[in-house]
Amino acid sequence: MTLTDNRQPTTDNFQFRLHSVDPGCAARRSTFITPHGPVELPAFMPVGTLGTVKGLEIGQLRATGTQIVLANAYHLALRPGEEVVRDLGGLHRFMGWDGPILTDSGGFQLYSLAKMTQVAEEKAHFRSHVDGRPLELSPERAIAIQEALGSDVAMVLDHVVPLPNEPEVVRDAAERTIRWADRCRRAATRKDQALFAILQGGLDRDLRLMSARELAAMDFAGYAVGGLSVGESPDEMYRTLDATVPALPADRPRYLMGVGRPEDILEAIRRGIDLFDCVLPTRNGRNAMAFTDRGPLKLRNLQHQRDPRPLEPGCPCPACLRSRGYIRHLFAAGQMLGPILLSIHNVTYYQRLMADARAAISAGRFEDFRQTKLDGWRAARDE
Amino acid sequence: MTLTDNRQPTTDNFQFRLHSVDPGCAARRSTFITPHGPVELPAFMPVGTLGTVKGLEIGQLRATGTQIVLANAYHLALRPGEEVVRDLGGLHRFMGWDGPILTDSGGFQLYSLAKMTQVAEEKAHFRSHVDGRPLELSPERAIAIQEALGSDVAMVLDHVVPLPNEPEVVRDAAERTIRWADRCRRAATRKDQALFAILQGGLDRDLRLMSARELAAMDFAGYAVGGLSVGESPDEMYRTLDATVPALPADRPRYLMGVGRPEDILEAIRRGIDLFDCVLPTRNGRNAMAFTDRGPLKLRNLQHQRDPRPLEPGCPCPACLRSRGYIRHLFAAGQMLGPILLSIHNVTYYQRLMADARAAISAGRFEDFRQTKLDGWRAARDE
């Protein structure tokens, strides 16, 4: 690995400790230490876009087993403005979360949410999805926002494109993402904030390997696989991980952005991914869907009306102190507590899955663990 | 007091213990013991209409200092149906609240919510506010619903009319409410459920005194003043309490239904009322209004954007671990946590007010306490 004169200051405030690799696959058990505490990996980050994991009070969030939360620089820069967050003591104090926080840069929102986005080499021009006002986002600005927020981990600004797409478009975005990563690295000043690079390149193995090589040479504190879960099939995503992950530095955390379903997470862990985020547990919870070891439950269904069972036997969350019948009633009667309880349950479900995955890797039996989980989810589909 | 052969079975499962009366007014410090535990009076009941205090998980509700919750027979009979609740173990297990529960009978909803309500002597005919289907509610049915729910305290079915109104209408409703109370009493079978009578009679002193006399003769476990907060002025309400409360049995809890603002509650306590319910703390919380000792705060206002202070210094609720700026941001960005946090704060505010009121009565200084609170609320209005 080539070290540059702008090496990320990881050694004092940040450490990555690799404990073991599963003998049957590439799953890794490790710890990522941040100024706000350690994160046991593999880990799942609930999405707290606007400085709140939707519907969860901080005490409830902590009780789910969450170690690290994701927030979003694009959203917070629009509302309330990163300077407001900074003036109110930074993002940790603002949202009342004293654990680690990772902020995404806004690259994904330029693709998914902003209006009339035009990406030029210098910066992206777009219109706010909130009020339509014209705005700009450059690599330097993405870093400035994240430094004002004061997250533990900042992400470089990346150029995301939908899939499938023209090879030239995918190549252009991947190469720009590398150049922007270098600009982000040079703009970063906070010693207490780690910077993670993002690989783009779509499903193109060569672009992914080139991205890994170039970005590894810049020596980031961590490496994220971006640009997936944007229209491709699960198998395409897994094949891309097969090609990409082995090329990432082994001594840094590896983060698969925006993924995903429980089965996707297990597939990525066995390929050596350490970190995840996804809106599914909270978004699906708000839409009355509960994750369980027997597959999803749809709590609006009349079949649950008189069901005294908890969503998931043995789950320690407050939703599972109630009956399915009660939660069905909350959704049928349009009561806020329904979305709240299912969001808590689903985040708890994801965090228990991750804790069990970590234990399975430590015990060297991750593949057995994964198969057992898959069997449970699939059996429910066949019932 | 005339005892009848249908005396309410209060002695085993229910006890009312009067500890002291404030020397400067009629405020009472007492305890009402139920099968699900004691309620220290004066007490405030948050409204959990459909088996959930809107936005609060049970652990959060308990942490507010809430001792007893109100739920609603009309609403629960419509959704999910009282038999569903019964089949799922009764209302306590259904909603996960192991403390005392009082259910209102539905009389107020026949007036406020149901469509095309027609009250006849035998029963009320109306259409559901949910789906328009024709329904009936009789005193006997109101008791059957509440017995299926299994609340600790059931309310008689009353006939509520708006104010101001024709004297004949008010008299007719007051008299019917007495006859219905007797029918409810005769229909009640559960030994573990206390039945409270309700006085109607509008602002008519004679009707109120007649109601108190007739209902006291039937020896209910508690007495509620109904038909207030339905269009009259605060002074009219206070004068009605002046006339009514002294006529209520001193050895039973006295409940002022649907009231109210903090100042109304203190005015009623000094007149000898023990128990309250109101939607204000949760409804106003959902609408971005916070109760404080310096009057209400409107959290949508831009003035709070960079305010690092908590809503109320010294308040132990989770909202007050955050800044006003954060809560303003949650409302400005339409995040669920805003209504949740303000609902928690406001219920906590009410419960602290009640706890302080109880301590003031015990210390014999309730009038000083009330004046101090009023001064704080008024000073804020003059600022």
mmCIF file of C-alpha atoms in Angstrom, chain B residues 51-364:
data_model
loop_
_atom_site.group_PDB
_atom_site.id
_atom_site.type_symbol
_atom_site.label_atom_id
_atom_site.label_comp_id
_atom_site.label_asym_id
_atom_site.label_seq_id
_atom_site.Cartn_x
_atom_site.Cartn_y
_atom_site.Cartn_z
ATOM 1 C CA GLY B 51 -55.547 1.419 24.185
ATOM 2 C CA THR B 52 -52.515 3.628 23.513
ATOM 3 C CA VAL B 53 -51.570 7.045 24.811
ATOM 4 C CA LYS B 54 -50.748 8.466 21.398
ATOM 5 C CA GLY B 55 -47.030 8.270 20.658
ATOM 6 C CA LEU B 56 -45.887 6.861 24.007
ATOM 7 C CA GLU B 57 -44.524 3.386 24.516
ATOM 8 C CA ILE B 58 -45.558 1.934 27.889
ATOM 9 C CA GLY B 59 -42.086 2.330 29.382
ATOM 10 C CA GLN B 60 -42.101 5.988 28.422
ATOM 11 C CA LEU B 61 -45.607 6.402 29.839
ATOM 12 C CA ARG B 62 -44.559 4.881 33.147
ATOM 13 C CA ALA B 63 -41.517 7.175 33.292
ATOM 14 C CA THR B 64 -43.758 10.247 33.093
ATOM 15 C CA GLY B 65 -45.080 9.429 36.563
ATOM 16 C CA THR B 66 -48.463 8.314 35.261
ATOM 17 C CA GLN B 67 -50.359 6.136 37.738
ATOM 18 C CA ILE B 68 -53.655 5.528 35.937
ATOM 19 C CA VAL B 69 -54.654 5.680 32.283
ATOM 20 C CA LEU B 70 -58.010 6.447 30.682
ATOM 21 C CA ALA B 71 -59.279 4.379 27.763
ATOM 22 C CA ASN B 72 -62.552 4.579 25.937
ATOM 23 C CA ALA B 73 -65.297 1.970 25.691
ATOM 24 C CA TYR B 74 -66.931 3.561 22.636
ATOM 25 C CA HIS B 75 -63.694 3.583 20.654
ATOM 26 C CA LEU B 76 -62.546 0.117 21.690
ATOM 27 C CA ALA B 77 -65.974 -1.382 21.008
ATOM 28 C CA LEU B 78 -65.724 -0.045 17.452
ATOM 29 C CA ARG B 79 -62.043 -0.952 16.981
ATOM 30 C CA PRO B 80 -60.986 -3.706 17.557
ATOM 31 C CA GLY B 81 -64.201 -4.741 19.343
ATOM 32 C CA GLU B 82 -64.330 -5.414 23.075
ATOM 33 C CA GLU B 83 -64.450 -9.171 22.510
ATOM 34 C CA VAL B 84 -61.121 -9.041 20.703
ATOM 35 C CA VAL B 85 -59.624 -7.210 23.668
ATOM 36 C CA ARG B 86 -61.173 -9.722 26.068
ATOM 37 C CA ASP B 87 -59.888 -12.658 24.003
ATOM 38 C CA LEU B 88 -56.401 -11.146 24.060
ATOM 39 C CA GLY B 89 -56.417 -11.143 27.857
ATOM 40 C CA GLY B 90 -58.264 -7.925 28.696
ATOM 41 C CA LEU B 91 -57.267 -4.311 28.319
ATOM 42 C CA HIS B 92 -54.323 -4.398 30.730
ATOM 43 C CA ARG B 93 -52.572 -7.190 28.911
ATOM 44 C CA PHE B 94 -53.711 -5.894 25.510
ATOM 45 C CA MET B 95 -51.987 -2.549 25.924
ATOM 46 C CA GLY B 96 -49.237 -3.772 28.247
ATOM 47 C CA TRP B 97 -50.156 -1.458 31.128
ATOM 48 C CA ASP B 98 -50.244 -3.203 34.493
ATOM 49 C CA GLY B 99 -51.432 -0.177 36.453
ATOM 50 C CA PRO B 100 -55.007 0.993 37.016
ATOM 51 C CA ILE B 101 -57.216 1.798 34.013
ATOM 52 C CA LEU B 102 -60.427 3.812 33.947
ATOM 53 C CA THR B 103 -62.712 3.458 30.939
ATOM 54 C CA ASP B 104 -65.136 6.106 29.883
ATOM 55 C CA SER B 105 -68.490 4.709 28.810
ATOM 56 C CA GLY B 106 -69.020 6.403 25.494
ATOM 57 C CA GLY B 107 -71.527 9.029 26.608
ATOM 58 C CA PHE B 108 -69.218 11.838 25.619
ATOM 59 C CA GLN B 109 -68.469 10.285 22.206
ATOM 60 C CA LEU B 110 -72.203 9.988 21.464
ATOM 61 C CA TYR B 111 -72.201 13.777 21.799
ATOM 62 C CA SER B 112 -68.822 14.653 20.289
ATOM 63 C CA LEU B 113 -68.026 12.082 17.646
ATOM 64 C CA ALA B 114 -70.818 9.726 16.624
ATOM 65 C CA LYS B 115 -73.002 10.687 13.646
ATOM 66 C CA MET B 116 -76.757 11.283 13.799
ATOM 67 C CA THR B 117 -77.025 10.358 17.450
ATOM 68 C CA GLN B 118 -80.583 10.011 18.761
ATOM 69 C CA VAL B 119 -80.955 9.459 22.474
ATOM 70 C CA ALA B 120 -84.092 7.627 23.564
ATOM 71 C CA GLU B 121 -84.847 6.433 27.072
ATOM 72 C CA GLU B 122 -84.001 2.841 26.297
ATOM 73 C CA LYS B 123 -80.781 3.483 24.414
ATOM 74 C CA ALA B 124 -78.908 5.813 22.088
ATOM 75 C CA HIS B 125 -78.938 5.157 18.341
ATOM 76 C CA PHE B 126 -76.062 6.502 16.288
ATOM 77 C CA ARG B 127 -73.771 5.834 13.365
ATOM 78 C CA SER B 128 -70.118 4.909 13.777
ATOM 79 C CA HIS B 129 -67.694 7.756 13.100
ATOM 80 C CA VAL B 130 -65.358 5.177 11.531
ATOM 81 C CA ASP B 131 -67.546 3.567 8.886
ATOM 82 C CA GLY B 132 -71.065 4.968 9.313
ATOM 83 C CA ARG B 133 -72.693 1.672 10.296
ATOM 84 C CA PRO B 134 -75.738 2.020 12.587
ATOM 85 C CA LEU B 135 -75.092 1.135 16.211
ATOM 86 C CA GLU B 136 -76.786 1.331 19.591
ATOM 87 C CA LEU B 137 -75.512 2.050 23.060
ATOM 88 C CA SER B 138 -77.585 1.372 26.174
ATOM 89 C CA PRO B 139 -76.512 1.585 29.805
ATOM 90 C CA GLU B 140 -76.428 -2.198 29.952
ATOM 91 C CA ARG B 141 -74.325 -2.404 26.798
ATOM 92 C CA ALA B 142 -71.901 0.223 28.114
ATOM 93 C CA ILE B 143 -71.374 -1.921 31.198
ATOM 94 C CA ALA B 144 -71.007 -5.117 29.161
ATOM 95 C CA ILE B 145 -68.329 -3.477 27.010
ATOM 96 C CA GLN B 146 -66.403 -2.245 30.026
ATOM 97 C CA GLU B 147 -66.675 -5.604 31.771
ATOM 98 C CA ALA B 148 -65.264 -7.282 28.664
ATOM 99 C CA LEU B 149 -62.423 -4.751 28.631
ATOM 100 C CA GLY B 150 -61.769 -5.379 32.327
ATOM 101 C CA SER B 151 -60.862 -1.856 33.365
ATOM 102 C CA ASP B 152 -60.485 -1.136 37.078
ATOM 103 C CA VAL B 153 -63.007 1.682 36.955
ATOM 104 C CA ALA B 154 -66.037 1.766 34.661
ATOM 105 C CA MET B 155 -68.116 4.873 34.068
ATOM 106 C CA VAL B 156 -71.902 4.902 33.795
ATOM 107 C CA LEU B 157 -73.373 5.863 30.446
ATOM 108 C CA ASP B 158 -74.331 9.539 30.593
ATOM 109 C CA HIS B 159 -76.281 11.848 28.322
ATOM 110 C CA VAL B 160 -74.079 14.809 27.380
ATOM 111 C CA VAL B 161 -75.500 17.967 25.773
ATOM 112 C CA PRO B 162 -73.670 21.064 24.510
ATOM 113 C CA LEU B 163 -73.751 24.368 26.373
ATOM 114 C CA PRO B 164 -75.415 26.831 26.231
ATOM 115 C CA ASN B 165 -78.684 24.951 25.772
ATOM 116 C CA GLU B 166 -82.422 25.081 26.512
ATOM 117 C CA PRO B 167 -83.192 24.433 30.202
ATOM 118 C CA GLU B 168 -85.512 21.600 29.246
ATOM 119 C CA VAL B 169 -82.807 19.860 27.245
ATOM 120 C CA VAL B 170 -80.329 20.154 30.090
ATOM 121 C CA ARG B 171 -82.866 18.905 32.630
ATOM 122 C CA ASP B 172 -83.919 15.979 30.469
ATOM 123 C CA ALA B 173 -80.285 14.885 30.003
ATOM 124 C CA ALA B 174 -79.500 15.240 33.699
ATOM 125 C CA GLU B 175 -82.502 13.186 34.730
ATOM 126 C CA ARG B 176 -81.871 10.522 32.126
ATOM 127 C CA THR B 177 -78.268 10.278 33.282
ATOM 128 C CA ILE B 178 -79.511 9.470 36.793
ATOM 129 C CA ARG B 179 -81.884 6.781 35.518
ATOM 130 C CA TRP B 180 -79.147 5.343 33.314
ATOM 131 C CA ALA B 181 -76.741 5.328 36.270
ATOM 132 C CA ASP B 182 -79.198 3.160 38.167
ATOM 133 C CA ARG B 183 -79.503 0.795 35.195
ATOM 134 C CA CYS B 184 -75.693 0.610 34.918
ATOM 135 C CA ARG B 185 -75.417 -0.177 38.612
ATOM 136 C CA ARG B 186 -77.932 -2.999 38.297
ATOM 137 C CA ALA B 187 -76.200 -4.389 35.214
ATOM 138 C CA ALA B 188 -72.714 -4.447 36.737
ATOM 139 C CA THR B 189 -71.416 -7.864 37.805
ATOM 140 C CA ARG B 190 -67.635 -7.671 38.155
ATOM 141 C CA LYS B 191 -66.401 -7.433 41.724
ATOM 142 C CA ASP B 192 -63.003 -6.255 40.512
ATOM 143 C CA GLN B 193 -64.431 -3.263 38.652
ATOM 144 C CA ALA B 194 -65.594 -0.120 40.419
ATOM 145 C CA LEU B 195 -68.405 1.940 38.904
ATOM 146 C CA PHE B 196 -68.367 5.730 38.997
ATOM 147 C CA ALA B 197 -71.516 7.796 38.561
ATOM 148 C CA ILE B 198 -71.588 10.927 36.385
ATOM 149 C CA LEU B 199 -73.451 14.132 37.208
ATOM 150 C CA GLN B 200 -74.927 16.106 34.375
ATOM 151 C CA GLY B 201 -77.019 19.284 34.686
ATOM 152 C CA GLY B 202 -75.067 21.901 32.787
ATOM 153 C CA LEU B 203 -74.633 25.155 34.701
ATOM 154 C CA ASP B 204 -77.889 24.678 36.637
ATOM 155 C CA ARG B 205 -77.118 24.572 40.338
ATOM 156 C CA ASP B 206 -80.379 22.869 41.244
ATOM 157 C CA LEU B 207 -79.934 20.135 38.643
ATOM 158 C CA ARG B 208 -76.392 19.511 39.826
ATOM 159 C CA LEU B 209 -77.478 19.286 43.474
ATOM 160 C CA MET B 210 -80.381 17.031 42.593
ATOM 161 C CA SER B 211 -77.995 14.809 40.592
ATOM 162 C CA ALA B 212 -75.530 14.661 43.480
ATOM 163 C CA ARG B 213 -78.262 13.741 45.935
ATOM 164 C CA GLU B 214 -79.876 11.067 43.792
ATOM 165 C CA LEU B 215 -76.617 9.476 42.729
ATOM 166 C CA ALA B 216 -75.125 9.585 46.226
ATOM 167 C CA ALA B 217 -78.161 7.614 47.371
ATOM 168 C CA MET B 218 -77.160 4.854 44.970
ATOM 169 C CA ASP B 219 -73.749 4.645 46.631
ATOM 170 C CA PHE B 220 -71.279 4.536 43.750
ATOM 171 C CA ALA B 221 -67.558 3.913 44.204
ATOM 172 C CA GLY B 222 -66.806 7.386 42.854
ATOM 173 C CA TYR B 223 -68.482 10.453 41.426
ATOM 174 C CA ALA B 224 -67.684 12.326 38.268
ATOM 175 C CA VAL B 225 -68.698 15.816 37.225
ATOM 176 C CA GLY B 226 -69.515 15.535 33.530
ATOM 177 C CA GLY B 227 -70.917 17.907 30.973
ATOM 178 C CA LEU B 228 -68.356 20.623 31.545
ATOM 179 C CA SER B 229 -65.692 21.872 29.150
ATOM 180 C CA VAL B 230 -68.397 21.695 26.470
ATOM 181 C CA GLY B 231 -68.678 25.356 25.508
ATOM 182 C CA GLU B 232 -69.003 27.273 28.782
ATOM 183 C CA SER B 233 -66.477 29.797 30.099
ATOM 184 C CA PRO B 234 -63.887 28.877 32.745
ATOM 185 C CA ASP B 235 -65.706 31.022 35.312
ATOM 186 C CA GLU B 236 -68.977 29.247 34.597
ATOM 187 C CA MET B 237 -67.217 25.946 35.079
ATOM 188 C CA TYR B 238 -65.651 27.047 38.367
ATOM 189 C CA ARG B 239 -69.014 28.336 39.683
ATOM 190 C CA THR B 240 -70.628 25.026 38.782
ATOM 191 C CA LEU B 241 -67.914 23.218 40.730
ATOM 192 C CA ASP B 242 -68.439 25.599 43.679
ATOM 193 C CA ALA B 243 -72.058 24.530 43.782
ATOM 194 C CA THR B 244 -71.575 20.859 43.004
ATOM 195 C CA VAL B 245 -68.492 19.484 44.722
ATOM 196 C CA PRO B 246 -69.589 20.116 48.331
ATOM 197 C CA ALA B 247 -72.656 17.990 47.642
ATOM 198 C CA LEU B 248 -70.596 14.967 46.592
ATOM 199 C CA PRO B 249 -69.876 12.212 49.115
ATOM 200 C CA ALA B 250 -66.657 13.085 50.940
ATOM 201 C CA ASP B 251 -65.584 9.473 51.240
ATOM 202 C CA ARG B 252 -65.379 8.743 47.505
ATOM 203 C CA PRO B 253 -63.056 9.978 44.748
ATOM 204 C CA ARG B 254 -64.328 12.937 42.709
ATOM 205 C CA TYR B 255 -63.483 13.115 39.038
ATOM 206 C CA LEU B 256 -63.828 16.122 36.736
ATOM 207 C CA MET B 257 -64.149 14.702 33.243
ATOM 208 C CA GLY B 258 -62.205 16.060 30.281
ATOM 209 C CA VAL B 259 -60.558 18.953 32.148
ATOM 210 C CA GLY B 260 -58.233 20.482 31.248
ATOM 211 C CA ARG B 261 -55.707 23.270 31.113
ATOM 212 C CA PRO B 262 -53.222 23.330 33.998
ATOM 213 C CA GLU B 263 -54.933 26.363 35.540
ATOM 214 C CA ASP B 264 -58.319 24.638 35.332
ATOM 215 C CA ILE B 265 -56.928 21.606 37.121
ATOM 216 C CA LEU B 266 -55.565 23.730 39.982
ATOM 217 C CA GLU B 267 -58.884 25.593 40.236
ATOM 218 C CA ALA B 268 -60.713 22.280 40.449
ATOM 219 C CA ILE B 269 -58.313 20.791 43.001
ATOM 220 C CA ARG B 270 -58.887 23.713 45.360
ATOM 221 C CA ARG B 271 -62.608 22.997 45.063
ATOM 222 C CA GLY B 272 -62.117 19.383 46.114
ATOM 223 C CA ILE B 273 -61.722 17.462 42.822
ATOM 224 C CA ASP B 274 -59.377 14.451 42.927
ATOM 225 C CA LEU B 275 -59.131 13.065 39.420
ATOM 226 C CA PHE B 276 -58.704 14.469 35.905
ATOM 227 C CA ASP B 277 -58.258 13.458 32.300
ATOM 228 C CA CYS B 278 -57.588 15.532 29.230
ATOM 229 C CA VAL B 279 -56.173 15.168 25.719
ATOM 230 C CA LEU B 280 -54.326 18.499 25.910
ATOM 231 C CA PRO B 281 -50.839 17.245 26.824
ATOM 232 C CA THR B 282 -50.719 14.738 23.977
ATOM 233 C CA ARG B 283 -52.795 16.635 21.409
ATOM 234 C CA ASN B 284 -50.901 19.866 21.948
ATOM 235 C CA GLY B 285 -47.645 17.940 21.941
ATOM 236 C CA ARG B 286 -48.450 16.559 18.513
ATOM 237 C CA ASN B 287 -49.129 20.128 17.423
ATOM 238 C CA ALA B 288 -45.706 21.373 18.566
ATOM 239 C CA MET B 289 -46.854 23.051 21.786
ATOM 240 C CA ALA B 290 -44.926 22.426 24.998
ATOM 241 C CA PHE B 291 -46.238 23.218 28.477
ATOM 242 C CA THR B 292 -43.734 24.941 30.765
ATOM 243 C CA ASP B 293 -43.747 26.887 34.015
ATOM 244 C CA ARG B 294 -43.315 30.025 31.913
ATOM 245 C CA GLY B 295 -46.333 29.260 29.753
ATOM 246 C CA PRO B 296 -46.574 27.410 26.463
ATOM 247 C CA LEU B 297 -43.806 27.230 23.858
ATOM 248 C CA LYS B 298 -44.605 26.877 20.165
ATOM 249 C CA LEU B 299 -41.793 24.757 18.825
ATOM 250 C CA ARG B 300 -42.374 25.455 15.141
ATOM 251 C CA ASN B 301 -41.276 29.041 15.618
ATOM 252 C CA LEU B 302 -37.999 30.078 14.017
ATOM 253 C CA GLN B 303 -36.971 31.793 17.266
ATOM 254 C CA HIS B 304 -36.101 28.382 18.708
ATOM 255 C CA GLN B 305 -33.821 27.378 15.819
ATOM 256 C CA ARG B 306 -30.508 27.880 17.628
ATOM 257 C CA ASP B 307 -31.775 27.777 21.214
ATOM 258 C CA PRO B 308 -29.613 25.366 23.234
ATOM 259 C CA ARG B 309 -31.911 25.387 26.284
ATOM 260 C CA PRO B 310 -34.209 22.532 27.241
ATOM 261 C CA LEU B 311 -37.963 23.103 27.142
ATOM 262 C CA GLU B 312 -38.071 23.259 30.942
ATOM 263 C CA PRO B 313 -34.949 23.375 33.100
ATOM 264 C CA GLY B 314 -34.980 20.554 35.628
ATOM 265 C CA CYS B 315 -37.547 18.456 33.788
ATOM 266 C CA PRO B 316 -36.396 14.812 33.817
ATOM 267 C CA CYS B 317 -38.076 13.810 30.549
ATOM 268 C CA PRO B 318 -36.077 12.714 27.475
ATOM 269 C CA ALA B 319 -37.224 15.763 25.488
ATOM 270 C CA CYS B 320 -35.462 17.961 28.040
ATOM 271 C CA LEU B 321 -32.176 16.147 27.399
ATOM 272 C CA ARG B 322 -32.325 17.857 23.979
ATOM 273 C CA SER B 323 -32.264 21.500 22.964
ATOM 274 C CA ARG B 324 -35.260 23.519 21.871
ATOM 275 C CA GLY B 325 -33.348 23.887 18.604
ATOM 276 C CA TYR B 326 -33.340 20.126 18.055
ATOM 277 C CA ILE B 327 -37.064 19.788 18.742
ATOM 278 C CA ARG B 328 -37.790 22.750 16.463
ATOM 279 C CA HIS B 329 -35.774 20.971 13.755
ATOM 280 C CA LEU B 330 -37.794 17.760 14.211
ATOM 281 C CA PHE B 331 -41.071 19.624 13.635
ATOM 282 C CA ALA B 332 -39.672 21.718 10.777
ATOM 283 C CA ALA B 333 -38.481 18.548 9.033
ATOM 284 C CA GLY B 334 -41.685 16.604 9.762
ATOM 285 C CA GLN B 335 -39.993 13.925 11.866
ATOM 286 C CA MET B 336 -42.135 11.635 14.078
ATOM 287 C CA LEU B 337 -39.840 12.151 17.030
ATOM 288 C CA GLY B 338 -41.056 15.749 17.439
ATOM 289 C CA PRO B 339 -44.632 14.812 18.364
ATOM 290 C CA ILE B 340 -43.326 11.890 20.405
ATOM 291 C CA LEU B 341 -40.918 13.984 22.478
ATOM 292 C CA LEU B 342 -43.407 16.794 23.104
ATOM 293 C CA SER B 343 -46.138 14.330 24.070
ATOM 294 C CA ILE B 344 -43.771 12.754 26.586
ATOM 295 C CA HIS B 345 -42.729 16.157 27.867
ATOM 296 C CA ASN B 346 -46.283 17.414 28.266
ATOM 297 C CA VAL B 347 -47.517 14.315 30.084
ATOM 298 C CA THR B 348 -44.445 14.582 32.309
ATOM 299 C CA TYR B 349 -45.263 18.249 32.892
ATOM 300 C CA TYR B 350 -48.803 17.401 33.959
ATOM 301 C CA GLN B 351 -47.661 14.570 36.222
ATOM 302 C CA ARG B 352 -45.048 16.756 37.911
ATOM 303 C CA LEU B 353 -47.721 19.403 38.412
ATOM 304 C CA MET B 354 -49.938 16.804 40.100
ATOM 305 C CA ALA B 355 -47.092 15.459 42.251
ATOM 306 C CA ASP B 356 -46.237 18.996 43.342
ATOM 307 C CA ALA B 357 -49.908 19.685 44.029
ATOM 308 C CA ARG B 358 -50.116 16.583 46.215
ATOM 309 C CA ALA B 359 -47.026 17.651 48.157
ATOM 310 C CA ALA B 360 -48.440 21.154 48.575
ATOM 311 C CA ILE B 361 -51.714 19.802 49.962
ATOM 312 C CA SER B 362 -49.840 17.530 52.351
ATOM 313 C CA ALA B 363 -47.869 20.571 53.506
ATOM 314 C CA GLY B 364 -51.054 22.631 53.847
#
